[in-house]
Amino acid sequence: MPQSNKTRIDRRRHLLLKAKTTNTDLTPEEYFIWSQIGDGIKLRDLIPVCPWPAKETLEKIESLISKTSAEWSNPSRVSSSSEYKKSNVVLSPDIQKQLNEDEKDPELQDLDRNFRIEILKKYLEPENLNPYEILEIRSKVSPQELKEQYLALSKKFHPDRFFRKKLGPYKPKLDSVFTRIQKAYGLLKNPIEREALDRTMALHTEKAEKKSPRKILKLDKNTEKIGKAEHHYKTGLELEKKLDFVGAFNLFVMASQIDSKREVYKTALDRVRPRVNKEKAIRLLESVKKSLEITGPTEELFAELEKAVDLDSSLSEAQFLLARFIIDLSFTERFRDAKEMLLRAKTTHSKSADANYYLARVLIGLKDNKGATKELKEGLQKDPNHPLSNKLLEKLKNL
Amino acid sequence: MSDFVLGIDLGTTYSCVAVMEQSDVRVLEQKGGYRTLPSVVAFNLDGSSMVGHIAKRQAVTNAENTVYAAKRLIGRNFSGPDVERAVKSVPYKVVQGPNRDPRIQIFKRNYSIPEISALILKQIKAIAEEALHAKIDKVVITVPAYFSDGQRQATKDAGFIAGLEVLRIVNEPTAAALAFGYKKKMNKKIAVYDLGGGTFDISILDISTDAFEVLATAGNTFLGGEDFDQRIIDFVAKSYESEYEISIQKDKMALQRLKDAAEAAKCQLSSLLETEINLPFLTTLNNESKHLRRTLHRVELEKLTGDLIDETIRICASALEMAALNVSQIDDVLLVGGMTRMPLVQQKVKEFFEKIPAKNVHPDEAVAIGAAILGATLMEEEAPVILLDVTPFSLGIRTAGGFSTILVQKNSTIPTEAGHIFTTVTDGQRSVKIQVLQGESKLATENTLLGEFTLTDIPVQKAGEPEIMVTFSIDSNGIVQASAKDLKTKKEQSIVVTSKSTLSDEEKDKLAAEYKDSTPNELVADVKT
């Protein structure tokens, strides 16, 4: 296959994909794509709505085409004046009637016939077109594209364009066409109004779908969901392999939210949850350590740290830090917890005298001066120069 | 008749005319090399008139019969507060006309304001015809962007009376933008700050190569150089009066001299830090002549007028807000109008827009140049540029309860139209009166009444049965028109303008015929001197 995927997409991005019939052997993903096609969709519009990378989407489309009678076809483009010249497009009776009348008016021969057809076509458009249709533009265009299209249409239909020519009955028509274009743009260029319009339009299509007897659409919604859930799960598995547990976890959560009955999603979730908790605990600890440098021990940081310990009870550094917090903030009622945590930390940090020192302070708090002395001495055996331990030992001796 | 289209900047204090000759646009000079013409008209006892420099020069000795700043009155309602304000500061007499419009009374004859403007336009036409050696009848006239429908209509009427075909009434800042961006292939968002003799406009435009889209416009048609002059006059007169205990406010000649001196001092202070106002023998008290002599420092002027400039900046901020842009999104700022030469204006604009204003536009000439460009493009086979200008005010109709229902929002692109369905309230009602309003207030009375239209010949039906669609359109000139259609019979319904504070068609025709053969006389007078 020498041809790259990119060129394959580029070549077909303006073609229309049509799929009228279907059979039942489709995978959930193919169902999803199929449901997006509807009455026909351009490839460039289809790819962004699919949740997979373009390359994968294309492969899925290919397999969908092989399974269904879906096919590519050339879409009927929005008419431009040049096309009129090339082909004899069938004109509506209204337009033909006006053109015949024009023949009698010698002044109008000044105005290009093709342009008259364009004005009439635009003028006779149904009144209930939405602003996108009036501007002959897709509903997903960027503001820049919107502006360009507006300016292009304005240049074509602005009444000033043929200021010198006698427009006759075309003058009010041109005015009204321009007003429509300008009002449609006025609405769409305002992001708030455009969003509101998009919302109502979505609502209307939903309603229309509900009303329509095509039950298959309901099924499509379901298959679309299943397809999405499955896709999330599979992507999650890949991330898990790459040790991105948080990413995998999020995808599994999304999958199980869409389809809560599927056991695989749940087991996957249970499998990665401890790993995710570990990572979260480490992240929490890091952030606490960073803020600690700035603010010193505070109750908020204490709460954060407790969360970290809850998430991962084996994270000794967090436990050690939490114990220190308890001592520094004098949470006397938590001293017993601190003692336990420090005893555990002592075993993991067996070489440092810090754990012994803080344990001693807890023991003093718990009125066990004897135990405290013992701890300090043990610590000083590991590190005879530990200044805090030495000081505290002095104090204890004096008591 | 030639194909030349004049671009005319019909200013409050000065006017300017330009033309495009083979893709080359130039300002037309008068005899003596003047590139602008004072918008001043003076009348002689025999009814003949003088326009321009000669009229301005004789103003001191003929103050009561010399009309200046008529643009401040054009298209306004006599009873409005703005007319009251304008009348206070002028030496000529203003009375109420038949259509509630202000008229200027000179030698017992009442001149409508469009007539005064027509005299200026005729002068401009003569200047251009002499400079181009061709007969001219097509013009594009500029107006402040913030002009209302009535003011635009009256300006168009002035052109008609002067025997000119007004191809387009275009907004001054839009014309300046055209002068700035025409054929430069630029893609920029610009702000045009236009502080002229009588009005202030700010327009925000988006220029995309050959499309000039106005995003928002705002302004004040009663804020300009004249108001700066008035501040100086009041300040100097007050100190003079307290010194000699004489009032000069009633001495029209003294006031006129002071006005000229104030304007000159203001202009000098744009380049000097200090200037002298020296008016010997200004008044006499007990047969003793009193002189006025004092220095005016730039800082004093800035103190006197700082609030006027602050007001323009406030308007700039609201225009930016309406365009939904912030200062950093504006690529260039243009300064237009003679008042923008004042250093404090330049400084405040620079501070507000956070950029140095563009230097390549001439503050006095850009507007006329832009109008000439527009005129020339309209005459081409297919217009190579499009102007997407906006209407500065909302257009509404009076509805039950004295409220105003807005049909076209301000800053909508023109030409545009909007419809409203009217019906009857009593059985067999044959006509419906429609009041068209311009302005933003929800209360009808707080908006400007553009005019009253009456739907007539409604077929006899029960109350509420007729459905008559009235379409209000704002054309490319910013002028409002109404048309009506019976939705049931699909027939065009006749609509009669029953009141619009502008000239009636008959009066316009009469005046046009009257002025047809009158010759402007400065051309002759200038040759003599």
PDB file of N, CA, C and O in Angstrom, chain B residues 37 42 91 133 247 270 295 301 308 334 448 470:
ATOM      1  N   LEU B  37     -13.019  74.969   2.471  1.00  0.00           N
ATOM      2  CA  LEU B  37     -13.877  76.136   2.304  1.00  0.00           C
ATOM      3  C   LEU B  37     -14.663  76.341   3.593  1.00  0.00           C
ATOM      4  O   LEU B  37     -15.314  75.403   4.058  1.00  0.00           O
ATOM      5  N   ALA B  42     -23.130  84.302   3.821  1.00  0.00           N
ATOM      6  CA  ALA B  42     -23.546  85.632   4.265  1.00  0.00           C
ATOM      7  C   ALA B  42     -24.509  86.220   3.236  1.00  0.00           C
ATOM      8  O   ALA B  42     -24.413  85.928   2.041  1.00  0.00           O
ATOM      9  N   PRO B  91     -25.211  84.425  16.302  1.00  0.00           N
ATOM     10  CA  PRO B  91     -25.705  85.798  16.239  1.00  0.00           C
ATOM     11  C   PRO B  91     -26.945  85.942  15.354  1.00  0.00           C
ATOM     12  O   PRO B  91     -27.643  86.938  15.442  1.00  0.00           O
ATOM     13  N   HIS B 133     -12.731  71.794 -15.353  1.00  0.00           N
ATOM     14  CA  HIS B 133     -13.193  72.234 -16.665  1.00  0.00           C
ATOM     15  C   HIS B 133     -14.254  71.287 -17.191  1.00  0.00           C
ATOM     16  O   HIS B 133     -14.182  70.802 -18.324  1.00  0.00           O
ATOM     17  N   SER B 247     -21.141  93.809  29.631  1.00  0.00           N
ATOM     18  CA  SER B 247     -21.486  92.529  29.040  1.00  0.00           C
ATOM     19  C   SER B 247     -21.186  92.583  27.549  1.00  0.00           C
ATOM     20  O   SER B 247     -21.593  93.518  26.860  1.00  0.00           O
ATOM     21  N   SER B 270      -2.183  74.419  19.317  1.00  0.00           N
ATOM     22  CA  SER B 270      -1.822  73.055  18.927  1.00  0.00           C
ATOM     23  C   SER B 270      -0.330  72.945  18.665  1.00  0.00           C
ATOM     24  O   SER B 270       0.246  71.870  18.774  1.00  0.00           O
ATOM     25  N   THR B 295      -3.124  86.612  27.615  1.00  0.00           N
ATOM     26  CA  THR B 295      -2.469  85.424  27.069  1.00  0.00           C
ATOM     27  C   THR B 295      -3.272  84.196  27.467  1.00  0.00           C
ATOM     28  O   THR B 295      -3.939  84.186  28.503  1.00  0.00           O
ATOM     29  N   LEU B 301      -6.214  75.968  28.241  1.00  0.00           N
ATOM     30  CA  LEU B 301      -7.156  75.429  27.266  1.00  0.00           C
ATOM     31  C   LEU B 301      -7.514  73.983  27.613  1.00  0.00           C
ATOM     32  O   LEU B 301      -8.668  73.567  27.562  1.00  0.00           O
ATOM     33  N   LEU B 308     -14.572  67.643  27.638  1.00  0.00           N
ATOM     34  CA  LEU B 308     -15.109  67.331  26.303  1.00  0.00           C
ATOM     35  C   LEU B 308     -14.357  66.144  25.710  1.00  0.00           C
ATOM     36  O   LEU B 308     -14.947  65.257  25.097  1.00  0.00           O
ATOM     37  N   LEU B 334      -7.288  55.850  13.328  1.00  0.00           N
ATOM     38  CA  LEU B 334      -7.189  57.008  12.443  1.00  0.00           C
ATOM     39  C   LEU B 334      -7.736  58.235  13.168  1.00  0.00           C
ATOM     40  O   LEU B 334      -8.776  58.150  13.818  1.00  0.00           O
ATOM     41  N   THR B 448     -36.673  59.942  19.032  1.00  0.00           N
ATOM     42  CA  THR B 448     -36.937  60.948  18.016  1.00  0.00           C
ATOM     43  C   THR B 448     -38.049  60.459  17.107  1.00  0.00           C
ATOM     44  O   THR B 448     -37.978  59.335  16.596  1.00  0.00           O
ATOM     45  N   VAL B 470     -46.399  46.253   7.024  1.00  0.00           N
ATOM     46  CA  VAL B 470     -45.660  47.461   6.678  1.00  0.00           C
ATOM     47  C   VAL B 470     -44.172  47.136   6.756  1.00  0.00           C
ATOM     48  O   VAL B 470     -43.701  46.612   7.765  1.00  0.00           O
TER      49      VAL B 470
END
